[in-house]
Amino acid sequence: MSYTVTGYDKHCRLCQNPPRDEAKAMFVKDVTSDRVVIETPAKINLFLKVLNKRPDGYHNINSLMQAVSLFDRLTIRRTAEPGVRITQVAGDPVPSDSSNLIARAFARMASELALSGGLEVTLAKEIPASAGLGGGSSDAAATLLAVNLLYDCRLDRNQLATIGAEIGSDVPFFFSSGQVLATGKGEVIETVELPQEYWLLLVKPELAVSTAAAYAELKRPLTALGKPVKFRRYKTVRDLVCWLHQTVNDFEATRVGENPAMLQIRQWLDSLGASLVRMSGSGPTMYGLFTVNPERELPRRYNRKNWWIKVVSPVRILEL
């Protein structure tokens, strides 16, 4: 399945018969008339090619993206008072004002659908901030989904993805199956079938990376928009990894080359026997792909207290 997020009917909430694929999934843990609890996943980029700069200031990209078993938990309540109040109870501190993607997501929905009232959000972050793992975009997608449920908007996933694309290029991904080939600025989604019989060891140094700064610091000339990466279904992890070794993350050369800690992480993951070592997104999180769970080795091989580490595995978001 593939789709490009496009227009939607802003009066859809008034439809008597909601669309058959009305978005209700993701990792919704609890729903009442005024409260939704959602666990929303991180993502990794299995490869990331940065192409030409667009007239709108964004860049065209080509990326294979996979959702992983690392989750932020949002408890979202509908309130009569307008606006969004965010209380963070765990994880890397993030802004609680209007710059937060949670607040921006609600503001966009409220504006487009003429919603009255607001939200009260309790945020428990497990996904590190500014890490290349899509935590902010994931939280924004969860907010759109929660508003859709709490305010009975009855939007389907394509309509939610359309709104999400106006908030952040990665947001539409979180309304997919969790396995996609992304093009355009990230909003053109093609669902792919990927093997899931592997583990990922995520490692992040004490470093935060701005996506905008990462694009500005790309040192190589940006290529013109050429033929997209050809992807076929890979039935085994071995075949997938062999193909991934022919791809790159264009941000990696700049980031790893200029940061000794990231180079050390790459070398450490190699020493553990990772089948593939790569950076996710614009960094700084690195990951090693393993066909055997590396968790047993960590107590014996890990001695750096200033690195954040986590073993995760691939997950699906929505069954399409």
PDB file of C-alpha atoms in Angstrom:
ATOM      1  CA  MET A   1       0.000   0.000   0.000  1.00  0.00           C
ATOM      2  CA  SER A   2       1.231   3.488  -0.763  1.00  0.00           C
ATOM      3  CA  TYR A   3      -0.265   6.917  -0.364  1.00  0.00           C
ATOM      4  CA  THR A   4       0.621  10.562  -0.409  1.00  0.00           C
ATOM      5  CA  VAL A   5      -1.012  12.614   2.294  1.00  0.00           C
ATOM      6  CA  THR A   6      -3.271  15.113   0.589  1.00  0.00           C
ATOM      7  CA  GLY A   7      -6.491  16.916   1.392  1.00  0.00           C
ATOM      8  CA  TYR A   8      -9.277  15.951   3.775  1.00  0.00           C
ATOM      9  CA  ASP A   9     -12.790  17.040   4.601  1.00  0.00           C
ATOM     10  CA  LYS A  10     -12.568  19.297   7.632  1.00  0.00           C
ATOM     11  CA  HIS A  11     -16.253  18.620   8.331  1.00  0.00           C
ATOM     12  CA  CYS A  12     -15.675  14.854   8.536  1.00  0.00           C
ATOM     13  CA  ARG A  13     -16.549  14.849  12.235  1.00  0.00           C
ATOM     14  CA  LEU A  14     -20.149  15.474  11.202  1.00  0.00           C
ATOM     15  CA  CYS A  15     -20.386  12.366   9.020  1.00  0.00           C
ATOM     16  CA  GLN A  16     -23.053   9.969  10.200  1.00  0.00           C
ATOM     17  CA  ASN A  17     -21.130   6.990   8.806  1.00  0.00           C
ATOM     18  CA  PRO A  18     -17.431   7.150   9.716  1.00  0.00           C
ATOM     19  CA  PRO A  19     -14.856   5.727   7.266  1.00  0.00           C
ATOM     20  CA  ARG A  20     -14.239   2.006   7.576  1.00  0.00           C
ATOM     21  CA  ASP A  21     -10.556   2.577   8.311  1.00  0.00           C
ATOM     22  CA  GLU A  22     -11.208   5.207  10.969  1.00  0.00           C
ATOM     23  CA  ALA A  23      -7.971   5.431  12.942  1.00  0.00           C
ATOM     24  CA  LYS A  24      -8.377   3.762  16.313  1.00  0.00           C
ATOM     25  CA  ALA A  25      -5.191   1.759  16.664  1.00  0.00           C
ATOM     26  CA  MET A  26      -1.515   2.584  17.396  1.00  0.00           C
ATOM     27  CA  PHE A  27      -0.917   1.378  20.956  1.00  0.00           C
ATOM     28  CA  VAL A  28      -4.087   2.581  22.646  1.00  0.00           C
ATOM     29  CA  LYS A  29      -4.094   1.178  26.176  1.00  0.00           C
ATOM     30  CA  ASP A  30      -7.276   2.670  27.581  1.00  0.00           C
ATOM     31  CA  VAL A  31     -10.156   4.784  26.284  1.00  0.00           C
ATOM     32  CA  THR A  32     -13.000   6.462  28.168  1.00  0.00           C
ATOM     33  CA  SER A  33     -15.277   9.319  27.197  1.00  0.00           C
ATOM     34  CA  ASP A  34     -12.773  11.917  28.409  1.00  0.00           C
ATOM     35  CA  ARG A  35      -9.420  10.101  28.630  1.00  0.00           C
ATOM     36  CA  VAL A  36      -7.104   8.164  26.310  1.00  0.00           C
ATOM     37  CA  VAL A  37      -3.871   6.392  27.264  1.00  0.00           C
ATOM     38  CA  ILE A  38      -1.515   5.783  24.347  1.00  0.00           C
ATOM     39  CA  GLU A  39       1.923   4.222  24.109  1.00  0.00           C
ATOM     40  CA  THR A  40       3.580   5.543  20.981  1.00  0.00           C
ATOM     41  CA  PRO A  41       6.791   4.056  19.537  1.00  0.00           C
ATOM     42  CA  ALA A  42      10.168   5.305  18.423  1.00  0.00           C
ATOM     43  CA  LYS A  43      11.446   4.776  14.891  1.00  0.00           C
ATOM     44  CA  ILE A  44      14.792   4.078  13.322  1.00  0.00           C
ATOM     45  CA  ASN A  45      16.026   4.813   9.824  1.00  0.00           C
ATOM     46  CA  LEU A  46      17.484   1.682   8.262  1.00  0.00           C
ATOM     47  CA  PHE A  47      18.903   3.975   5.604  1.00  0.00           C
ATOM     48  CA  LEU A  48      18.518   7.694   4.901  1.00  0.00           C
ATOM     49  CA  LYS A  49      19.409   9.423   1.659  1.00  0.00           C
ATOM     50  CA  VAL A  50      19.178  13.225   1.543  1.00  0.00           C
ATOM     51  CA  LEU A  51      18.390  14.528  -1.931  1.00  0.00           C
ATOM     52  CA  ASN A  52      17.785  18.018  -3.295  1.00  0.00           C
ATOM     53  CA  LYS A  53      16.444  21.030  -1.439  1.00  0.00           C
ATOM     54  CA  ARG A  54      12.833  21.839  -2.244  1.00  0.00           C
ATOM     55  CA  PRO A  55      11.303  25.255  -2.994  1.00  0.00           C
ATOM     56  CA  ASP A  56       9.541  25.094   0.397  1.00  0.00           C
ATOM     57  CA  GLY A  57      12.917  24.885   2.184  1.00  0.00           C
ATOM     58  CA  TYR A  58      12.681  21.197   3.064  1.00  0.00           C
ATOM     59  CA  HIS A  59      14.780  18.454   1.499  1.00  0.00           C
ATOM     60  CA  ASN A  60      13.588  15.493  -0.492  1.00  0.00           C
ATOM     61  CA  ILE A  61      14.663  12.265   1.155  1.00  0.00           C
ATOM     62  CA  ASN A  62      14.609   8.531   0.551  1.00  0.00           C
ATOM     63  CA  SER A  63      14.468   6.446   3.728  1.00  0.00           C
ATOM     64  CA  LEU A  64      13.498   3.010   4.998  1.00  0.00           C
ATOM     65  CA  MET A  65      11.864   3.438   8.410  1.00  0.00           C
ATOM     66  CA  GLN A  66      10.972   0.882  11.076  1.00  0.00           C
ATOM     67  CA  ALA A  67       9.021   1.313  14.325  1.00  0.00           C
ATOM     68  CA  VAL A  68      10.701  -0.183  17.399  1.00  0.00           C
ATOM     69  CA  SER A  69       9.686  -1.288  20.894  1.00  0.00           C
ATOM     70  CA  LEU A  70      10.575   1.901  22.761  1.00  0.00           C
ATOM     71  CA  PHE A  71       7.563   3.938  23.829  1.00  0.00           C
ATOM     72  CA  ASP A  72       6.469   7.258  25.237  1.00  0.00           C
ATOM     73  CA  ARG A  73       3.276   6.989  27.290  1.00  0.00           C
ATOM     74  CA  LEU A  74       0.724   9.783  27.030  1.00  0.00           C
ATOM     75  CA  THR A  75      -2.358  10.078  29.226  1.00  0.00           C
ATOM     76  CA  ILE A  76      -4.558  12.634  27.490  1.00  0.00           C
ATOM     77  CA  ARG A  77      -7.753  14.096  28.946  1.00  0.00           C
ATOM     78  CA  ARG A  78     -10.313  16.292  27.247  1.00  0.00           C
ATOM     79  CA  THR A  79     -10.955  19.524  29.141  1.00  0.00           C
ATOM     80  CA  ALA A  80     -13.469  22.333  28.853  1.00  0.00           C
ATOM     81  CA  GLU A  81     -10.714  24.940  29.166  1.00  0.00           C
ATOM     82  CA  PRO A  82      -8.996  25.829  25.873  1.00  0.00           C
ATOM     83  CA  GLY A  83      -5.319  25.124  25.290  1.00  0.00           C
ATOM     84  CA  VAL A  84      -2.950  22.315  26.252  1.00  0.00           C
ATOM     85  CA  ARG A  85      -1.380  21.706  29.638  1.00  0.00           C
ATOM     86  CA  ILE A  86       1.556  19.292  29.596  1.00  0.00           C
ATOM     87  CA  THR A  87       2.915  17.656  32.742  1.00  0.00           C
ATOM     88  CA  GLN A  88       6.034  15.563  32.230  1.00  0.00           C
ATOM     89  CA  VAL A  89       6.607  12.807  34.775  1.00  0.00           C
ATOM     90  CA  ALA A  90       9.594  10.940  33.303  1.00  0.00           C
ATOM     91  CA  GLY A  91      12.387  11.135  30.747  1.00  0.00           C
ATOM     92  CA  ASP A  92      14.443  13.809  29.037  1.00  0.00           C
ATOM     93  CA  PRO A  93      12.858  17.197  29.783  1.00  0.00           C
ATOM     94  CA  VAL A  94      11.064  18.757  26.828  1.00  0.00           C
ATOM     95  CA  PRO A  95       9.307  22.131  26.504  1.00  0.00           C
ATOM     96  CA  SER A  96       5.785  22.292  27.900  1.00  0.00           C
ATOM     97  CA  ASP A  97       4.798  25.447  26.020  1.00  0.00           C
ATOM     98  CA  SER A  98       3.342  25.997  22.550  1.00  0.00           C
ATOM     99  CA  SER A  99       6.600  24.901  20.885  1.00  0.00           C
ATOM    100  CA  ASN A 100       6.011  21.301  21.947  1.00  0.00           C
ATOM    101  CA  LEU A 101       4.719  19.174  19.072  1.00  0.00           C
ATOM    102  CA  ILE A 102       1.934  17.907  21.338  1.00  0.00           C
ATOM    103  CA  ALA A 103       0.603  21.453  21.695  1.00  0.00           C
ATOM    104  CA  ARG A 104       1.112  22.151  17.999  1.00  0.00           C
ATOM    105  CA  ALA A 105      -0.775  18.986  17.062  1.00  0.00           C
ATOM    106  CA  PHE A 106      -3.797  19.965  19.136  1.00  0.00           C
ATOM    107  CA  ALA A 107      -3.694  23.548  17.886  1.00  0.00           C
ATOM    108  CA  ARG A 108      -3.750  22.322  14.300  1.00  0.00           C
ATOM    109  CA  MET A 109      -6.685  19.984  14.898  1.00  0.00           C
ATOM    110  CA  ALA A 110      -8.588  22.647  16.842  1.00  0.00           C
ATOM    111  CA  SER A 111      -8.073  25.194  14.085  1.00  0.00           C
ATOM    112  CA  GLU A 112      -8.976  22.928  11.182  1.00  0.00           C
ATOM    113  CA  LEU A 113     -11.987  21.287  12.827  1.00  0.00           C
ATOM    114  CA  ALA A 114     -13.249  24.232  14.914  1.00  0.00           C
ATOM    115  CA  LEU A 115     -12.901  22.303  18.169  1.00  0.00           C
ATOM    116  CA  SER A 116     -13.690  23.935  21.499  1.00  0.00           C
ATOM    117  CA  GLY A 117     -12.013  22.910  24.720  1.00  0.00           C
ATOM    118  CA  GLY A 118      -8.503  21.684  25.344  1.00  0.00           C
ATOM    119  CA  LEU A 119      -6.270  18.879  26.559  1.00  0.00           C
ATOM    120  CA  GLU A 120      -4.483  17.896  29.734  1.00  0.00           C
ATOM    121  CA  VAL A 121      -1.488  15.705  28.899  1.00  0.00           C
ATOM    122  CA  THR A 122       0.662  13.635  31.254  1.00  0.00           C
ATOM    123  CA  LEU A 123       3.826  12.622  29.422  1.00  0.00           C
ATOM    124  CA  ALA A 124       6.147   9.807  30.465  1.00  0.00           C
ATOM    125  CA  LYS A 125       9.060   9.873  28.021  1.00  0.00           C
ATOM    126  CA  GLU A 126      11.151   6.794  27.362  1.00  0.00           C
ATOM    127  CA  ILE A 127      12.287   7.950  23.928  1.00  0.00           C
ATOM    128  CA  PRO A 128      15.304  10.273  24.316  1.00  0.00           C
ATOM    129  CA  ALA A 129      14.801  13.812  23.038  1.00  0.00           C
ATOM    130  CA  SER A 130      16.735  15.133  20.018  1.00  0.00           C
ATOM    131  CA  ALA A 131      18.087  11.650  19.370  1.00  0.00           C
ATOM    132  CA  GLY A 132      17.071  10.802  15.795  1.00  0.00           C
ATOM    133  CA  LEU A 133      14.377   8.409  17.055  1.00  0.00           C
ATOM    134  CA  GLY A 134      11.294  10.456  16.204  1.00  0.00           C
ATOM    135  CA  GLY A 135      10.066  10.963  19.768  1.00  0.00           C
ATOM    136  CA  GLY A 136       8.521  14.385  19.202  1.00  0.00           C
ATOM    137  CA  SER A 137       6.811  13.304  15.984  1.00  0.00           C
ATOM    138  CA  SER A 138       5.532  10.161  17.676  1.00  0.00           C
ATOM    139  CA  ASP A 139       4.030  12.218  20.515  1.00  0.00           C
ATOM    140  CA  ALA A 140       2.395  14.528  17.970  1.00  0.00           C
ATOM    141  CA  ALA A 141       0.847  11.559  16.170  1.00  0.00           C
ATOM    142  CA  ALA A 142      -0.445  10.166  19.471  1.00  0.00           C
ATOM    143  CA  THR A 143      -2.023  13.545  20.227  1.00  0.00           C
ATOM    144  CA  LEU A 144      -3.766  13.648  16.852  1.00  0.00           C
ATOM    145  CA  LEU A 145      -5.095  10.154  17.458  1.00  0.00           C
ATOM    146  CA  ALA A 146      -6.270  11.066  20.969  1.00  0.00           C
ATOM    147  CA  VAL A 147      -8.065  14.188  19.750  1.00  0.00           C
ATOM    148  CA  ASN A 148      -9.667  12.122  17.007  1.00  0.00           C
ATOM    149  CA  LEU A 149     -11.098   9.792  19.647  1.00  0.00           C
ATOM    150  CA  LEU A 150     -11.930  12.268  22.414  1.00  0.00           C
ATOM    151  CA  TYR A 151     -13.610  14.798  20.135  1.00  0.00           C
ATOM    152  CA  ASP A 152     -15.252  12.173  17.905  1.00  0.00           C
ATOM    153  CA  CYS A 153     -13.626  13.639  14.785  1.00  0.00           C
ATOM    154  CA  ARG A 154     -13.912  10.353  12.860  1.00  0.00           C
ATOM    155  CA  LEU A 155     -10.875  11.018  10.687  1.00  0.00           C
ATOM    156  CA  ASP A 156      -9.167   8.075   9.033  1.00  0.00           C
ATOM    157  CA  ARG A 157      -5.415   7.509   9.197  1.00  0.00           C
ATOM    158  CA  ASN A 158      -4.769   9.222   5.857  1.00  0.00           C
ATOM    159  CA  GLN A 159      -6.560  12.351   7.046  1.00  0.00           C
ATOM    160  CA  LEU A 160      -4.641  12.324  10.330  1.00  0.00           C
ATOM    161  CA  ALA A 161      -1.397  11.843   8.416  1.00  0.00           C
ATOM    162  CA  THR A 162      -2.264  14.847   6.259  1.00  0.00           C
ATOM    163  CA  ILE A 163      -2.601  17.040   9.332  1.00  0.00           C
ATOM    164  CA  GLY A 164       0.515  15.465  10.822  1.00  0.00           C
ATOM    165  CA  ALA A 165       2.596  16.335   7.758  1.00  0.00           C
ATOM    166  CA  GLU A 166       1.947  20.010   8.484  1.00  0.00           C
ATOM    167  CA  ILE A 167       3.457  19.550  11.958  1.00  0.00           C
ATOM    168  CA  GLY A 168       6.520  17.457  11.096  1.00  0.00           C
ATOM    169  CA  SER A 169       7.786  15.362   8.201  1.00  0.00           C
ATOM    170  CA  ASP A 170       8.046  12.189  10.310  1.00  0.00           C
ATOM    171  CA  VAL A 171       4.533  12.399  11.773  1.00  0.00           C
ATOM    172  CA  PRO A 172       2.757  10.573   8.888  1.00  0.00           C
ATOM    173  CA  PHE A 173       4.988   7.546   9.509  1.00  0.00           C
ATOM    174  CA  PHE A 174       3.205   6.883  12.794  1.00  0.00           C
ATOM    175  CA  PHE A 175      -0.078   6.347  10.931  1.00  0.00           C
ATOM    176  CA  SER A 176       1.462   3.591   8.799  1.00  0.00           C
ATOM    177  CA  SER A 177       2.136  -0.078   9.487  1.00  0.00           C
ATOM    178  CA  GLY A 178       5.484   0.909  11.014  1.00  0.00           C
ATOM    179  CA  GLN A 179       7.472  -0.393   8.048  1.00  0.00           C
ATOM    180  CA  VAL A 180       7.717   2.096   5.185  1.00  0.00           C
ATOM    181  CA  LEU A 181       9.790   3.495   2.378  1.00  0.00           C
ATOM    182  CA  ALA A 182       9.466   7.268   2.760  1.00  0.00           C
ATOM    183  CA  THR A 183      10.052   9.788  -0.020  1.00  0.00           C
ATOM    184  CA  GLY A 184       9.196  13.431  -0.649  1.00  0.00           C
ATOM    185  CA  LYS A 185      10.095  15.257   2.554  1.00  0.00           C
ATOM    186  CA  GLY A 186       9.051  12.090   4.408  1.00  0.00           C
ATOM    187  CA  GLU A 187       5.304  12.393   3.914  1.00  0.00           C
ATOM    188  CA  VAL A 188       5.016  10.071   0.883  1.00  0.00           C
ATOM    189  CA  ILE A 189       4.593   6.643   2.448  1.00  0.00           C
ATOM    190  CA  GLU A 190       4.924   3.249   0.790  1.00  0.00           C
ATOM    191  CA  THR A 191       4.238   0.263   3.015  1.00  0.00           C
ATOM    192  CA  VAL A 192       6.830  -2.511   2.723  1.00  0.00           C
ATOM    193  CA  GLU A 193       7.218  -5.968   4.222  1.00  0.00           C
ATOM    194  CA  LEU A 194      10.350  -6.382   6.335  1.00  0.00           C
ATOM    195  CA  PRO A 195      11.560  -9.346   8.380  1.00  0.00           C
ATOM    196  CA  GLN A 196      11.364  -8.709  12.118  1.00  0.00           C
ATOM    197  CA  GLU A 197      13.481 -11.511  13.569  1.00  0.00           C
ATOM    198  CA  TYR A 198      16.254  -9.321  14.937  1.00  0.00           C
ATOM    199  CA  TRP A 199      17.201  -7.039  17.807  1.00  0.00           C
ATOM    200  CA  LEU A 200      18.594  -3.516  17.840  1.00  0.00           C
ATOM    201  CA  LEU A 201      20.980  -2.171  20.444  1.00  0.00           C
ATOM    202  CA  LEU A 202      20.412   1.587  20.596  1.00  0.00           C
ATOM    203  CA  VAL A 203      23.259   3.685  21.978  1.00  0.00           C
ATOM    204  CA  LYS A 204      23.146   7.456  22.483  1.00  0.00           C
ATOM    205  CA  PRO A 205      26.027   9.583  23.778  1.00  0.00           C
ATOM    206  CA  GLU A 206      25.467  12.672  25.922  1.00  0.00           C
ATOM    207  CA  LEU A 207      24.689  14.795  22.907  1.00  0.00           C
ATOM    208  CA  ALA A 208      21.535  16.362  21.473  1.00  0.00           C
ATOM    209  CA  VAL A 209      21.163  17.066  17.764  1.00  0.00           C
ATOM    210  CA  SER A 210      18.878  19.586  16.086  1.00  0.00           C
ATOM    211  CA  THR A 211      17.492  18.216  12.828  1.00  0.00           C
ATOM    212  CA  ALA A 212      17.637  21.663  11.225  1.00  0.00           C
ATOM    213  CA  ALA A 213      21.278  22.049  12.260  1.00  0.00           C
ATOM    214  CA  ALA A 214      22.079  18.584  10.920  1.00  0.00           C
ATOM    215  CA  TYR A 215      20.761  19.519   7.479  1.00  0.00           C
ATOM    216  CA  ALA A 216      22.682  22.798   7.564  1.00  0.00           C
ATOM    217  CA  GLU A 217      25.903  20.959   8.399  1.00  0.00           C
ATOM    218  CA  LEU A 218      25.744  18.445   5.551  1.00  0.00           C
ATOM    219  CA  LYS A 219      29.084  18.889   3.845  1.00  0.00           C
ATOM    220  CA  ARG A 220      28.625  16.869   0.682  1.00  0.00           C
ATOM    221  CA  PRO A 221      26.867  18.331  -2.380  1.00  0.00           C
ATOM    222  CA  LEU A 222      23.196  17.390  -2.383  1.00  0.00           C
ATOM    223  CA  THR A 223      22.258  15.181  -5.298  1.00  0.00           C
ATOM    224  CA  ALA A 224      19.491  15.987  -7.693  1.00  0.00           C
ATOM    225  CA  LEU A 225      16.344  13.947  -7.315  1.00  0.00           C
ATOM    226  CA  GLY A 226      17.148  10.778  -9.231  1.00  0.00           C
ATOM    227  CA  LYS A 227      15.733   7.292  -9.338  1.00  0.00           C
ATOM    228  CA  PRO A 228      14.318   6.141  -5.997  1.00  0.00           C
ATOM    229  CA  VAL A 229      15.986   3.272  -4.208  1.00  0.00           C
ATOM    230  CA  LYS A 230      14.536   0.047  -5.531  1.00  0.00           C
ATOM    231  CA  PHE A 231      13.172  -2.090  -2.751  1.00  0.00           C
ATOM    232  CA  ARG A 232      11.831  -5.594  -2.991  1.00  0.00           C
ATOM    233  CA  ARG A 233      10.504  -7.810  -0.280  1.00  0.00           C
ATOM    234  CA  TYR A 234      13.305  -9.396   1.724  1.00  0.00           C
ATOM    235  CA  LYS A 235      12.161 -12.566   3.412  1.00  0.00           C
ATOM    236  CA  THR A 236      15.188 -13.064   5.661  1.00  0.00           C
ATOM    237  CA  VAL A 237      17.166 -10.758   7.917  1.00  0.00           C
ATOM    238  CA  ARG A 238      20.349 -11.859   6.175  1.00  0.00           C
ATOM    239  CA  ASP A 239      19.048 -10.702   2.778  1.00  0.00           C
ATOM    240  CA  LEU A 240      17.846  -7.421   4.263  1.00  0.00           C
ATOM    241  CA  VAL A 241      21.191  -6.731   5.938  1.00  0.00           C
ATOM    242  CA  CYS A 242      23.134  -7.565   2.761  1.00  0.00           C
ATOM    243  CA  TRP A 243      21.034  -5.010   0.908  1.00  0.00           C
ATOM    244  CA  LEU A 244      21.336  -2.405   3.675  1.00  0.00           C
ATOM    245  CA  HIS A 245      25.133  -2.593   3.445  1.00  0.00           C
ATOM    246  CA  GLN A 246      24.747  -1.077  -0.025  1.00  0.00           C
ATOM    247  CA  THR A 247      22.934   1.939   1.439  1.00  0.00           C
ATOM    248  CA  VAL A 248      23.942   4.793   3.759  1.00  0.00           C
ATOM    249  CA  ASN A 249      22.731   7.422   6.182  1.00  0.00           C
ATOM    250  CA  ASP A 250      23.956  10.663   4.638  1.00  0.00           C
ATOM    251  CA  PHE A 251      24.173  12.397   8.022  1.00  0.00           C
ATOM    252  CA  GLU A 252      26.483   9.767   9.444  1.00  0.00           C
ATOM    253  CA  ALA A 253      29.783  10.795   7.856  1.00  0.00           C
ATOM    254  CA  THR A 254      29.543  14.308   9.283  1.00  0.00           C
ATOM    255  CA  ARG A 255      28.272  13.285  12.719  1.00  0.00           C
ATOM    256  CA  VAL A 256      30.506  10.311  13.422  1.00  0.00           C
ATOM    257  CA  GLY A 257      33.554  11.888  11.835  1.00  0.00           C
ATOM    258  CA  GLU A 258      33.331  14.935  14.090  1.00  0.00           C
ATOM    259  CA  ASN A 259      32.319  13.256  17.353  1.00  0.00           C
ATOM    260  CA  PRO A 260      34.775  10.900  19.096  1.00  0.00           C
ATOM    261  CA  ALA A 261      32.044   9.413  21.303  1.00  0.00           C
ATOM    262  CA  MET A 262      30.019   8.346  18.273  1.00  0.00           C
ATOM    263  CA  LEU A 263      33.086   6.775  16.702  1.00  0.00           C
ATOM    264  CA  GLN A 264      33.676   4.861  19.939  1.00  0.00           C
ATOM    265  CA  ILE A 265      30.054   3.690  19.892  1.00  0.00           C
ATOM    266  CA  ARG A 266      30.416   2.432  16.330  1.00  0.00           C
ATOM    267  CA  GLN A 267      33.580   0.538  17.234  1.00  0.00           C
ATOM    268  CA  TRP A 268      31.959  -0.924  20.368  1.00  0.00           C
ATOM    269  CA  LEU A 269      28.910  -2.149  18.451  1.00  0.00           C
ATOM    270  CA  ASP A 270      31.219  -3.706  15.874  1.00  0.00           C
ATOM    271  CA  SER A 271      33.112  -5.464  18.661  1.00  0.00           C
ATOM    272  CA  LEU A 272      29.842  -6.976  19.919  1.00  0.00           C
ATOM    273  CA  GLY A 273      29.306  -8.608  16.536  1.00  0.00           C
ATOM    274  CA  ALA A 274      26.553  -6.408  15.113  1.00  0.00           C
ATOM    275  CA  SER A 275      25.517  -7.384  11.586  1.00  0.00           C
ATOM    276  CA  LEU A 276      24.982  -3.707  10.761  1.00  0.00           C
ATOM    277  CA  VAL A 277      25.999  -0.516  12.573  1.00  0.00           C
ATOM    278  CA  ARG A 278      24.295   2.712  11.585  1.00  0.00           C
ATOM    279  CA  MET A 279      23.092   6.069  12.859  1.00  0.00           C
ATOM    280  CA  SER A 280      19.345   6.755  13.047  1.00  0.00           C
ATOM    281  CA  GLY A 281      17.920   9.922  11.549  1.00  0.00           C
ATOM    282  CA  SER A 282      20.118  12.965  12.054  1.00  0.00           C
ATOM    283  CA  GLY A 283      21.631  11.342  15.144  1.00  0.00           C
ATOM    284  CA  PRO A 284      23.227  11.068  17.506  1.00  0.00           C
ATOM    285  CA  THR A 285      21.740   7.638  18.349  1.00  0.00           C
ATOM    286  CA  MET A 286      23.652   4.748  16.815  1.00  0.00           C
ATOM    287  CA  TYR A 287      22.335   1.210  16.623  1.00  0.00           C
ATOM    288  CA  GLY A 288      23.673  -2.251  16.045  1.00  0.00           C
ATOM    289  CA  LEU A 289      21.498  -4.874  14.382  1.00  0.00           C
ATOM    290  CA  PHE A 290      21.814  -8.359  15.900  1.00  0.00           C
ATOM    291  CA  THR A 291      20.312 -11.722  14.972  1.00  0.00           C
ATOM    292  CA  VAL A 292      20.866 -12.910  18.568  1.00  0.00           C
ATOM    293  CA  ASN A 293      19.644 -10.845  21.524  1.00  0.00           C
ATOM    294  CA  PRO A 294      22.733  -8.895  22.719  1.00  0.00           C
ATOM    295  CA  GLU A 295      21.293  -8.227  26.186  1.00  0.00           C
ATOM    296  CA  ARG A 296      23.239 -11.065  27.804  1.00  0.00           C
ATOM    297  CA  GLU A 297      26.522  -9.512  26.741  1.00  0.00           C
ATOM    298  CA  LEU A 298      25.806  -6.050  28.104  1.00  0.00           C
ATOM    299  CA  PRO A 299      26.641  -6.588  31.813  1.00  0.00           C
ATOM    300  CA  ARG A 300      29.999  -8.019  30.803  1.00  0.00           C
ATOM    301  CA  ARG A 301      30.859  -5.685  27.925  1.00  0.00           C
ATOM    302  CA  TYR A 302      29.320  -2.345  28.864  1.00  0.00           C
ATOM    303  CA  ASN A 303      31.275  -0.047  31.180  1.00  0.00           C
ATOM    304  CA  ARG A 304      30.417   3.463  29.975  1.00  0.00           C
ATOM    305  CA  LYS A 305      27.945   5.141  32.309  1.00  0.00           C
ATOM    306  CA  ASN A 306      27.584   8.234  30.131  1.00  0.00           C
ATOM    307  CA  TRP A 307      25.932   6.347  27.262  1.00  0.00           C
ATOM    308  CA  TRP A 308      22.208   5.671  27.146  1.00  0.00           C
ATOM    309  CA  ILE A 309      21.612   2.129  25.877  1.00  0.00           C
ATOM    310  CA  LYS A 310      18.490   0.107  25.138  1.00  0.00           C
ATOM    311  CA  VAL A 311      17.760  -3.219  23.440  1.00  0.00           C
ATOM    312  CA  VAL A 312      14.643  -3.041  21.257  1.00  0.00           C
ATOM    313  CA  SER A 313      13.001  -5.020  18.480  1.00  0.00           C
ATOM    314  CA  PRO A 314      10.851  -4.136  15.447  1.00  0.00           C
ATOM    315  CA  VAL A 315       7.114  -3.595  15.986  1.00  0.00           C
ATOM    316  CA  ARG A 316       4.088  -2.870  13.849  1.00  0.00           C
ATOM    317  CA  ILE A 317       1.909   0.159  14.521  1.00  0.00           C
ATOM    318  CA  LEU A 318      -1.244  -0.259  12.448  1.00  0.00           C
ATOM    319  CA  GLU A 319      -2.324  -3.439  10.705  1.00  0.00           C
ATOM    320  CA  LEU A 320      -3.227  -2.330   7.199  1.00  0.00           C
TER     321      LEU A 320
END
